[in-house]
Coordinates of C-alpha atoms and ligand atoms in Angstrom, one line a residue:
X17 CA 18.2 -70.1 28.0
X18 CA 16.4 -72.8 30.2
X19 CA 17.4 -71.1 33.7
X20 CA 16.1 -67.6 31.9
X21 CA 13.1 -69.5 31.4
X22 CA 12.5 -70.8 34.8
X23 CA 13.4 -67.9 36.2
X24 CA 10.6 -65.8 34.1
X25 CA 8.3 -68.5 35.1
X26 CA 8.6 -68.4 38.7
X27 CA 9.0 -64.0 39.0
X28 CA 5.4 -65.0 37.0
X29 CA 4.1 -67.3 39.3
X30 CA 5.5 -65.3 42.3
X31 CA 3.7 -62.4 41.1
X32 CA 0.7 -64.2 40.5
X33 CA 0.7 -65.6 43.8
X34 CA 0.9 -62.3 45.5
X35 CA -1.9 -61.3 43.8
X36 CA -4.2 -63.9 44.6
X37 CA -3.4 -64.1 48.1
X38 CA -4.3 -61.4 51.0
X39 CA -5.1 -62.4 54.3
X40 CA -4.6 -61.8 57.7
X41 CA -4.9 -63.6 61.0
X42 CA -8.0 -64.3 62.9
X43 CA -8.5 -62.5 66.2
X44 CA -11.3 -62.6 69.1
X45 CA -11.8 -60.2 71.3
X46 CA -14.3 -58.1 72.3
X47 CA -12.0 -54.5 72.5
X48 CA -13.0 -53.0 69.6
X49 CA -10.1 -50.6 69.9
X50 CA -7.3 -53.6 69.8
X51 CA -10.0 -55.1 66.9
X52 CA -9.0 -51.8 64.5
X53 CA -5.2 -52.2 65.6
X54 CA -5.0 -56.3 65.0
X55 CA -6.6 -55.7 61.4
X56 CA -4.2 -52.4 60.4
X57 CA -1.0 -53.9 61.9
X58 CA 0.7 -55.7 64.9
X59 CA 2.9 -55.7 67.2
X60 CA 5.2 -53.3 68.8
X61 CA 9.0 -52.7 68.0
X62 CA 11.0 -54.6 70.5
X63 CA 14.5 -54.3 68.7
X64 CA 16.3 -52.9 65.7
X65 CA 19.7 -54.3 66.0
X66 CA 21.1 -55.0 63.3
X67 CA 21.0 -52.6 59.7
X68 CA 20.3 -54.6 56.1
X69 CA 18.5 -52.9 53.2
X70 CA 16.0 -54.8 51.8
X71 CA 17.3 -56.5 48.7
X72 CA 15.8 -54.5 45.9
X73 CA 13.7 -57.5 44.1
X74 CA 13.2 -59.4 47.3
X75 CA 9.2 -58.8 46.8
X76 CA 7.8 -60.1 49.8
X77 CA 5.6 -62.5 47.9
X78 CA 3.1 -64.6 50.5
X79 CA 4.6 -68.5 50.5
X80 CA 2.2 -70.8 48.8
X81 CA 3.4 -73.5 50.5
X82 CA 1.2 -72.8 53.5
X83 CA -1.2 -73.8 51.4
X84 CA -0.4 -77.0 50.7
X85 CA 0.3 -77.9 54.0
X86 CA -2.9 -78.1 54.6
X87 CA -3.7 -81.9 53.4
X88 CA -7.5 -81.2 52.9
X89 CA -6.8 -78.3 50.4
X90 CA -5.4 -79.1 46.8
X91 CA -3.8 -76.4 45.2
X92 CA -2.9 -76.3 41.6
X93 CA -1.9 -74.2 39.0
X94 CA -3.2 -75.1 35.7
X95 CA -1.6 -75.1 32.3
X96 CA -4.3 -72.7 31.4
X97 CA -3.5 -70.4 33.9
X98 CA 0.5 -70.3 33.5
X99 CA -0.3 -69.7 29.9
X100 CA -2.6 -67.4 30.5
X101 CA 0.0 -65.3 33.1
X102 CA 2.6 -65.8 30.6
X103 CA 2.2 -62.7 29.0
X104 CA 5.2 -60.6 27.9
X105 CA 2.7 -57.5 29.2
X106 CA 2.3 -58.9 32.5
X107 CA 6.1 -60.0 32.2
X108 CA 7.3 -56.9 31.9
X109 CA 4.9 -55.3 34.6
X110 CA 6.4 -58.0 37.5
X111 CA 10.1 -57.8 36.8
X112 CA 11.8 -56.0 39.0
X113 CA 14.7 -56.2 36.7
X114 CA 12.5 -54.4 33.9
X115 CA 10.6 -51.9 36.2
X116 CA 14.1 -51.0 38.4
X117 CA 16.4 -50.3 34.7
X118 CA 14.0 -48.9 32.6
X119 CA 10.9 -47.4 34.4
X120 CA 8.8 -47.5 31.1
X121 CA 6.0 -45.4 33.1
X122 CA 8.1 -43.4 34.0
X123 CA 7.8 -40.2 32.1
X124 CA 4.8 -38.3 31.1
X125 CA 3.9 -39.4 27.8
X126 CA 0.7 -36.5 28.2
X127 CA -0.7 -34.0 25.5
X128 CA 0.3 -30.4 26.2
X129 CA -3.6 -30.2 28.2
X130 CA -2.9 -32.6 30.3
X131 CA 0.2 -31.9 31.5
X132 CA -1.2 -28.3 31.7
X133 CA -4.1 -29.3 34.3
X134 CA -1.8 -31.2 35.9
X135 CA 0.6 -28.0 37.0
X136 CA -2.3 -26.2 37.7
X137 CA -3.4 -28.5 40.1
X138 CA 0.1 -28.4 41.6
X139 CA -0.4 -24.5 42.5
X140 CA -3.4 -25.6 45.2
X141 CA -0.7 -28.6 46.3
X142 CA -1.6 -27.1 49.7
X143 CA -5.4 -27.3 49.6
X144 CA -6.7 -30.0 51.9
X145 CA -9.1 -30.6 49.3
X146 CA -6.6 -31.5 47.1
X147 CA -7.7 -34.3 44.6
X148 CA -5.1 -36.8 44.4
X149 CA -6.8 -39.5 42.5
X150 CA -7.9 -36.8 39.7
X151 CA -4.0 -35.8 39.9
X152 CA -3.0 -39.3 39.1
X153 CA -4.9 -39.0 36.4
X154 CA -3.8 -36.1 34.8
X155 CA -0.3 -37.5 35.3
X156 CA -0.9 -40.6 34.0
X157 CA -0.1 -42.8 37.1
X158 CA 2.7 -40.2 38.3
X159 CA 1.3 -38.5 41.1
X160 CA 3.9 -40.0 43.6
X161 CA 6.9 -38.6 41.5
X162 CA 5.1 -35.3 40.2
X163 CA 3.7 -34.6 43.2
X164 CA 7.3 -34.9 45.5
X165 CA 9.3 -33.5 43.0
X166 CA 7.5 -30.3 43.1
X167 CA 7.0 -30.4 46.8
X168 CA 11.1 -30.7 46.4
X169 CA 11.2 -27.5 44.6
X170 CA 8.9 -25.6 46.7
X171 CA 10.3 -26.1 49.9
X172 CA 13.6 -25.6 48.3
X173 CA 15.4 -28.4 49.2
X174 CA 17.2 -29.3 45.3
X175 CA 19.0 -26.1 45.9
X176 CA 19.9 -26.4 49.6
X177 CA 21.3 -29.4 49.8
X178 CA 22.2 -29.7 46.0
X179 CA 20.5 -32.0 44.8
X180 CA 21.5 -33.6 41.1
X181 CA 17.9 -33.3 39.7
X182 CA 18.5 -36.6 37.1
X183 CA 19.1 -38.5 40.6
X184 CA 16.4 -37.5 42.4
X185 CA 13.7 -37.8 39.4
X186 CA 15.4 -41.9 39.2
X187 CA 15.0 -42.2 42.7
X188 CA 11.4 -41.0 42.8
X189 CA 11.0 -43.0 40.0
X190 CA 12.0 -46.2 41.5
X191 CA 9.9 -45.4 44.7
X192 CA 6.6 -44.9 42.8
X193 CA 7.8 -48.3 41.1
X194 CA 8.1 -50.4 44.2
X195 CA 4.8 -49.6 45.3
X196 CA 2.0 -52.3 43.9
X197 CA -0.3 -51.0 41.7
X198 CA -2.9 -53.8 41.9
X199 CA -3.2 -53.5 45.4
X200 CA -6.5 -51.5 46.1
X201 CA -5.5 -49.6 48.6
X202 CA -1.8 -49.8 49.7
X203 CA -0.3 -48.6 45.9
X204 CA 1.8 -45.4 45.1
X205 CA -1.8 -42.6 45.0
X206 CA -2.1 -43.6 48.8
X207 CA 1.7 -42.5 48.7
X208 CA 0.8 -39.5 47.2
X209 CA -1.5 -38.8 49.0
X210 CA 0.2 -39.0 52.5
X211 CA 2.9 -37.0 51.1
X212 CA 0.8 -34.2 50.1
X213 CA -1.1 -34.4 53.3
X214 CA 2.4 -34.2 55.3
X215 CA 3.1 -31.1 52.8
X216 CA -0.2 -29.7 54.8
X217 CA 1.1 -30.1 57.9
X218 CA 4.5 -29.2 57.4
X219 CA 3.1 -25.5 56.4
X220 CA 0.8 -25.3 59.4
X221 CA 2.4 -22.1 61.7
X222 CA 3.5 -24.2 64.4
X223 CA 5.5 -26.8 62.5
X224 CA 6.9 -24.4 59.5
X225 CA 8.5 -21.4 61.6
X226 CA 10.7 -24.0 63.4
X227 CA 11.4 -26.8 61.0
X228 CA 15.0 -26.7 59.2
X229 CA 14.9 -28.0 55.7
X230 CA 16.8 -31.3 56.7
X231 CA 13.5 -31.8 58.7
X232 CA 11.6 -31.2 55.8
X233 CA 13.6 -33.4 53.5
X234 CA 13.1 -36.4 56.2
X235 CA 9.2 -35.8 56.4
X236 CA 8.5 -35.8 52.8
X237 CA 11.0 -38.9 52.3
X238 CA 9.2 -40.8 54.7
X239 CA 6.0 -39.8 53.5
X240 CA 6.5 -40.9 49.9
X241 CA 8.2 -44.0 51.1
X242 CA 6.3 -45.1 54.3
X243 CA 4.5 -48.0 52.9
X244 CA 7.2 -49.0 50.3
X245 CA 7.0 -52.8 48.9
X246 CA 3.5 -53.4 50.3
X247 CA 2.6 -56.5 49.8
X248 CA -1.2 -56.2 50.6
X249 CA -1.3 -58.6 53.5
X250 CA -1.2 -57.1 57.0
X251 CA 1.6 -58.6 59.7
X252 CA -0.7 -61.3 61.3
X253 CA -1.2 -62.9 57.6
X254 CA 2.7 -62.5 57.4
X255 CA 3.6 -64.1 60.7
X256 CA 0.8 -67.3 60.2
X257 CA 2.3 -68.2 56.8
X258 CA 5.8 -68.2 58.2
X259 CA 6.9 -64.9 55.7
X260 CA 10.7 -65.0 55.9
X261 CA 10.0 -60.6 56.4
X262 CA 7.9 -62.0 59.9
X263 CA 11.1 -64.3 60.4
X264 CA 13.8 -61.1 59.5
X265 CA 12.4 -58.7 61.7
X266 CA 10.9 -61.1 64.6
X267 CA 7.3 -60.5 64.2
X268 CA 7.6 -56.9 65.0
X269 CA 6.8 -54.3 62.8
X270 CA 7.6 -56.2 59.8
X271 CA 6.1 -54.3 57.3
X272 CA 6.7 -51.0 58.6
X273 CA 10.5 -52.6 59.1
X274 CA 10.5 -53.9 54.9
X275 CA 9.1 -50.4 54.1
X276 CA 12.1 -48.3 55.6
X277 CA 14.9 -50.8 54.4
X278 CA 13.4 -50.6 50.8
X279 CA 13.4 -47.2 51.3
X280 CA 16.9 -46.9 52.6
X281 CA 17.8 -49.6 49.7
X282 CA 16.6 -47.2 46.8
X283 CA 18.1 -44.1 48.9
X284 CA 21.8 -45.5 48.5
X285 CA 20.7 -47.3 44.9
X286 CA 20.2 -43.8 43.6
X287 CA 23.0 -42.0 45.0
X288 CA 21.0 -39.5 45.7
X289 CA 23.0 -38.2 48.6
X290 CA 26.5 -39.5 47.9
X291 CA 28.1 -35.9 48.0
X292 CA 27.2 -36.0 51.8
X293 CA 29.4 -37.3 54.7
X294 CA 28.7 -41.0 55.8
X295 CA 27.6 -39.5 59.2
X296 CA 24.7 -37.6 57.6
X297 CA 23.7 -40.3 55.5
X298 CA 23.5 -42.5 58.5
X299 CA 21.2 -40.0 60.6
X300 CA 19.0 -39.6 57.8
X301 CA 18.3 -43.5 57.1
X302 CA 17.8 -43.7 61.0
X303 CA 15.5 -40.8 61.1
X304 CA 13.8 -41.8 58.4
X305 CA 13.4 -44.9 60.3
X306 CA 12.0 -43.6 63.3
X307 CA 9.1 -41.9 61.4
X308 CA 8.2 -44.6 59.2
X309 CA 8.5 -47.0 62.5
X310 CA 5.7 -44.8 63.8
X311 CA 3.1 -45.1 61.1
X312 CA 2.5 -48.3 62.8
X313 CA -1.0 -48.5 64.0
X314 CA -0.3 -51.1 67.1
X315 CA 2.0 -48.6 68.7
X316 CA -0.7 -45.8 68.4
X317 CA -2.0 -45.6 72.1
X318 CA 1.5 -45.6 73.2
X319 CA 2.4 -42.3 70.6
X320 CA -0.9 -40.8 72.1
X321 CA -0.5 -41.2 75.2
X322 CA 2.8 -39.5 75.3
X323 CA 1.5 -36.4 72.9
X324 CA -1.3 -36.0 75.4
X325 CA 1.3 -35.8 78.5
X326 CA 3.3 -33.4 76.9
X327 CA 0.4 -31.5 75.6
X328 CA -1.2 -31.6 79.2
X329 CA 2.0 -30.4 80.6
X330 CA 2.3 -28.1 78.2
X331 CA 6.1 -28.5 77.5
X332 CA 6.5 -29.1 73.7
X333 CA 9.8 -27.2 72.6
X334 CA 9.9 -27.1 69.1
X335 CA 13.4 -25.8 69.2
X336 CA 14.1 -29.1 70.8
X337 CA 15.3 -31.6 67.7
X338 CA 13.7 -34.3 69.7
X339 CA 10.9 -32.7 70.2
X340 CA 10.3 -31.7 66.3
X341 CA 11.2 -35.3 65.7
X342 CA 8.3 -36.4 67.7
X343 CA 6.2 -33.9 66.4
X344 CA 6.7 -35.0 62.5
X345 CA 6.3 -38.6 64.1
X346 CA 2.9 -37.5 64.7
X347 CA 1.9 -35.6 61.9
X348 CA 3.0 -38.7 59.4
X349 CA 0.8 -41.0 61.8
X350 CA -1.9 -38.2 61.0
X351 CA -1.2 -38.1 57.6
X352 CA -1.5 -41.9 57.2
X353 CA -4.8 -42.1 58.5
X354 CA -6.5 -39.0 57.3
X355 CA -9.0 -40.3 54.4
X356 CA -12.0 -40.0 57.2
X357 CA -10.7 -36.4 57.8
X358 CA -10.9 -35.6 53.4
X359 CA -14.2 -34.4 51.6
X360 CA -16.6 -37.2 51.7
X361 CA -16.0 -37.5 47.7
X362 CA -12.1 -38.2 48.4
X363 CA -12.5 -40.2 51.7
X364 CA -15.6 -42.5 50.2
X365 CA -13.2 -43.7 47.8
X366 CA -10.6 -44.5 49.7
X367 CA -13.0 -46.2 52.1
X368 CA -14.1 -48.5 49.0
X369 CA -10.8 -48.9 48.3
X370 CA -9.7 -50.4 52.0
X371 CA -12.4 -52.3 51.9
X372 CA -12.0 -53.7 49.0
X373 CA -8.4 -55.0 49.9
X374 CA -9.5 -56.2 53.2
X375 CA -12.7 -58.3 51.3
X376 CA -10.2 -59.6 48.9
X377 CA -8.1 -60.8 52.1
X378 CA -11.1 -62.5 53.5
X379 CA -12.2 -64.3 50.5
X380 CA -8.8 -65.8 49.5
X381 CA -9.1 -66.7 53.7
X382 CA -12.8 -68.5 52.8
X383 CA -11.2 -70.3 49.7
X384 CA -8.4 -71.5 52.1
X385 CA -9.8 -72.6 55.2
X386 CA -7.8 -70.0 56.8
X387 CA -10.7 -68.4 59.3
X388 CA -11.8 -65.2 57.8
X389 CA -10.0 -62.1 59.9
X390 CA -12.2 -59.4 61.5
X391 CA -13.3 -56.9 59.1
X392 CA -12.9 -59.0 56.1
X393 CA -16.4 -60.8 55.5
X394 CA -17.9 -59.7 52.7
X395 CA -20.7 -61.4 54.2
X396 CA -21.2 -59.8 57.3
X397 CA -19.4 -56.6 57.1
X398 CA -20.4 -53.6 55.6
X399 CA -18.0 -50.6 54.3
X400 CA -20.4 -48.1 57.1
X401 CA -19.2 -50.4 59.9
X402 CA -15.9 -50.6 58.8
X403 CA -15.5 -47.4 58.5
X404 CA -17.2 -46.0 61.8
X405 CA -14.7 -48.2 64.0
X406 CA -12.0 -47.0 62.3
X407 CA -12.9 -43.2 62.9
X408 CA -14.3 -43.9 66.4
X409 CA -11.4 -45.8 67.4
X410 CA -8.3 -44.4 65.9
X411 CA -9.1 -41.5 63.9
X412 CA -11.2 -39.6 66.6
X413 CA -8.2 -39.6 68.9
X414 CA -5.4 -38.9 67.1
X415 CA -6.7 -36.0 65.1
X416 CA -8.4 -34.4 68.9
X417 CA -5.0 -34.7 70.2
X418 CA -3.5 -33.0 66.6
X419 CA -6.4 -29.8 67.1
X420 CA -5.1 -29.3 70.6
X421 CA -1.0 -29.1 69.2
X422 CA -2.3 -27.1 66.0
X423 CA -5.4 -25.6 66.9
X424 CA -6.0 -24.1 63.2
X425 CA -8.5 -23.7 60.6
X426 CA -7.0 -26.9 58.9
X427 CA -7.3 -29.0 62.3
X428 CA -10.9 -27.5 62.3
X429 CA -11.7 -28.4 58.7
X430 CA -10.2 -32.0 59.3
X431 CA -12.6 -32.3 62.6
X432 CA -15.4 -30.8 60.9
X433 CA -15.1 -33.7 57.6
X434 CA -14.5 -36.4 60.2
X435 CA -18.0 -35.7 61.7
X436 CA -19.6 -35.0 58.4
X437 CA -18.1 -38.5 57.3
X438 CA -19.1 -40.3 60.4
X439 CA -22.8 -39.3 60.2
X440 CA -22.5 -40.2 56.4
X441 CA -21.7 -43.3 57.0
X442 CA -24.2 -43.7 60.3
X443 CA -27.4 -43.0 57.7
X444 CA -26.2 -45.3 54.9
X445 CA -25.8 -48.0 58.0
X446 CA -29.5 -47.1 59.3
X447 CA -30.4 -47.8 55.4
X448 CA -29.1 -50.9 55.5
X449 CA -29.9 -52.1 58.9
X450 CA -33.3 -50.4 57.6
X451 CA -34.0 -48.6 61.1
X452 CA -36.4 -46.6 61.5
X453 CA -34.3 -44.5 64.1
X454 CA -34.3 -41.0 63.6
X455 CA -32.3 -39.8 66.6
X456 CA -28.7 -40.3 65.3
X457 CA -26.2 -38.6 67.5
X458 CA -24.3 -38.7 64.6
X459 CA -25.9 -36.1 63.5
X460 CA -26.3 -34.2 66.7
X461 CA -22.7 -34.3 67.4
X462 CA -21.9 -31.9 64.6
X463 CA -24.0 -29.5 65.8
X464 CA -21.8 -28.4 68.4
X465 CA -17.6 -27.6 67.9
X466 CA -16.5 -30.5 68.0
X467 CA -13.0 -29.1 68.7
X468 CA -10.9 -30.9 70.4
X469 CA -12.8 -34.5 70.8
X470 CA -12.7 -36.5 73.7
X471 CA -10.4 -40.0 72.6
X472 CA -13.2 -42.7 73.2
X473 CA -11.2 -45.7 73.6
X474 CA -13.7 -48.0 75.0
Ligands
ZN42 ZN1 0.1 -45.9 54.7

């Protein structure tokens, strides 16, 4: 009974910890460009030797003893405060144990109307103006596992390759689970919503007439599970408080490393593919590597550079397996990073949202002593700023380079929002800068096609 105890005390504790603490790792340097990739992620890939799943339960909780290493900083946890975490409600929310055997949100405890919006919604799954966070709503925090169980069905995939539907509604179950809903940004809707935005590029004529269904099946895994386990710290915070994750995977890629072996963890938990040979199991967890490997941000000049060559040379073969690979590579980088590119109702959210978790990083920083990382003063940065880095920097190129593969009305509609977003955010930055100025070029800019952009990588 005492061990139980303990053991409830610190999964409490833990969970408060990670929590409280976001950070990442200061960074000075005047390249803007390398600015945006230091904050979103770090570090290339140097080696994947060696396969272990994550541990299912090893949450990658930030160490608190970095904090008390620090002699002039006194740390404590009060009595009030272990009461007050001590709540079976909150309990029950941080197990693993609890959330991995009995999912309690895992059905749809919704009134005939609701459940009725919700399918409707699901016939315009392939509108690029598809509300996700309304869609969460309607499914009461299900969007991750209503969402890719239909996409599932539609693209036909439970009857191809067989699929026990009880399996695949746990497994989804247990991904949507994994994901941390208090973060503000990096939670199960942003899963959602890469996963329906890789369903839009999936059906895009270039992509659908050649992709096979096990292609299909490896895209909208890696969607739904691309930022699995997220702890809501970036790398740099990782590899500065000594994270055992920075330590497993050699300060490269971590996160994007924890979110495929979590992945790959529930994959074989579930059994969701035990009625297919070892050998196809093992490409799928090592494809679905490779594209979750490519979501991150610090390797994104070296992805563009090599869909501009082939796109200059004009020798993409989408016949070519490698070639597709590379291809849905790209279009989950895309689909990562594509808020700027949504309706300004849908991507001004998830810009507060961002923000928010990247303010929160550089507060608990402040509070610590810890240097505040670029991006994350609440005091000197502003959403607008934030935000027009972030599209000029990385957005901008990837998605010119994505209009010239799939030059579409959907590429153009993506371009087109991106502009309209940019200047958005250029006049709310002349409000609060309180210029006068009333030649922005943001504005200019969308008066001409803006299809493809030139990459500005200054
Ligand atoms: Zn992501």
């Amino acid at each position: 009974m005492g061990i139980v105890l303990i053991w409830c005390l610190a999964v409490i504790v833990i969970r408060w910890i990670t929590s409280e603490r976001r950070g990442a790792i200061s960074y000075d340097s005047s390249d803007q460009t390398a600015l945006y990739i230091r904050m979103l992620g770090d570090v290339r890939v140097r080696s994947r030797a060696g396969f272990e799943t994550e541990r299912r339960g090893s949450h990658p909780y930030i160490d608190f003893r970095i904090f008390h290493s620090n002699s002039e900083i006194e740390v404590s946890v009060s009595a009030r405060n272990v009461r007050r975490l001590l709540s079976f409600q909150r309990y029950l929310r941080s197990s693993r144990f609890f959330r991995g055997i009995t999912a309690p949100n895992s059905s749809n405890i919704l009134d005939d109307d609701y459940n009725g919006q919700a399918k409707c919604m699901l016939e315009k799954v392939g509108n690029w103006n598809f509300d996700i966070f309304l869609f969460d709503r309607l499914t009461n925090g299900n969007s991750l596992v209503s969402l890719t169980f239909h996409l599932f069905n539609l693209h036909g995939l439970i009857e191809h390759f067989q699929l026990d539907t009880m399996k695949l509604r746990r497994f989804l179950v247990m991904v949507q689970e994994d994901y941390h809903s208090q973060n503000p940004y990096h939670n199960a809707v942003h899963a959602a919503d890469v996963t329906q935005a890789m369903h839009c590029y999936l059906k895009e004529p270039k992509l659908s007439k050649s992709l096979t269904p096990w292609d299909v099946l490896l895209s909208l895994i890696a969607a739904a599970t691309h930022d699995l386990d997220h702890p809501g710290v970036n790398q740099p915070f990782l590899i500065k408080t000594n994270h055992y994750l920075a330590t497993l995977y050699k300060n490269t890629s971590v996160l994007e490393n924890h979110h495929w072996r979590s992945a790959v963890g529930l994959l074989r938990e579930s059994g969701l593919f035990a009625h297919m040979s070892l050998e196809n199991r093992q490409l799928m967890e090592s494809q679905i590597g490779d594209l979750i490997l490519a979501t991150d941000i610090s390797q994104q000049n070296e992805y563009l550079s090599m869909f501009r060559s082939h796109l200059d040379r004009g020798d993409l073969c989408l016949e070519n397996a490698n070639h597709r690979h590379f291809i849905l590579q790209m279009a989950l980088k895309c689909a990562d990073i594509c808020n700027p590119c949504r309706t300004w109702e849908l991507s001004k959210q998830w810009s507060e949202k961002v923000t928010e978790e990247f303010f929160h990083q550089g507060d608990i920083e402040k509070k610590y002593h810890l240097g505040v990382s670029p991006l994350c003063d609440r005091q000197t940065e502003t959403i607008a700023n934030i935000q027009i880095g972030f599209m000029t920097y990385l957005v901008e190129p990837l998605f010119g380079e994505w209009a010239r593969f799939s030059n579409t009305r959907l590429s153009q509609t993506m371009l087109g929002h991106l502009g309209l977003n940019k200047a958005s955010w250029k006049g709310v930055q002349r409000e609060q800068c309180g210029s006068g100025d009333d030649a922005d070029p943001a504005f200019e800019e969308m008066d001409s096609d803006i299809l493809p952009q030139e990459p500005r990588l200054s």
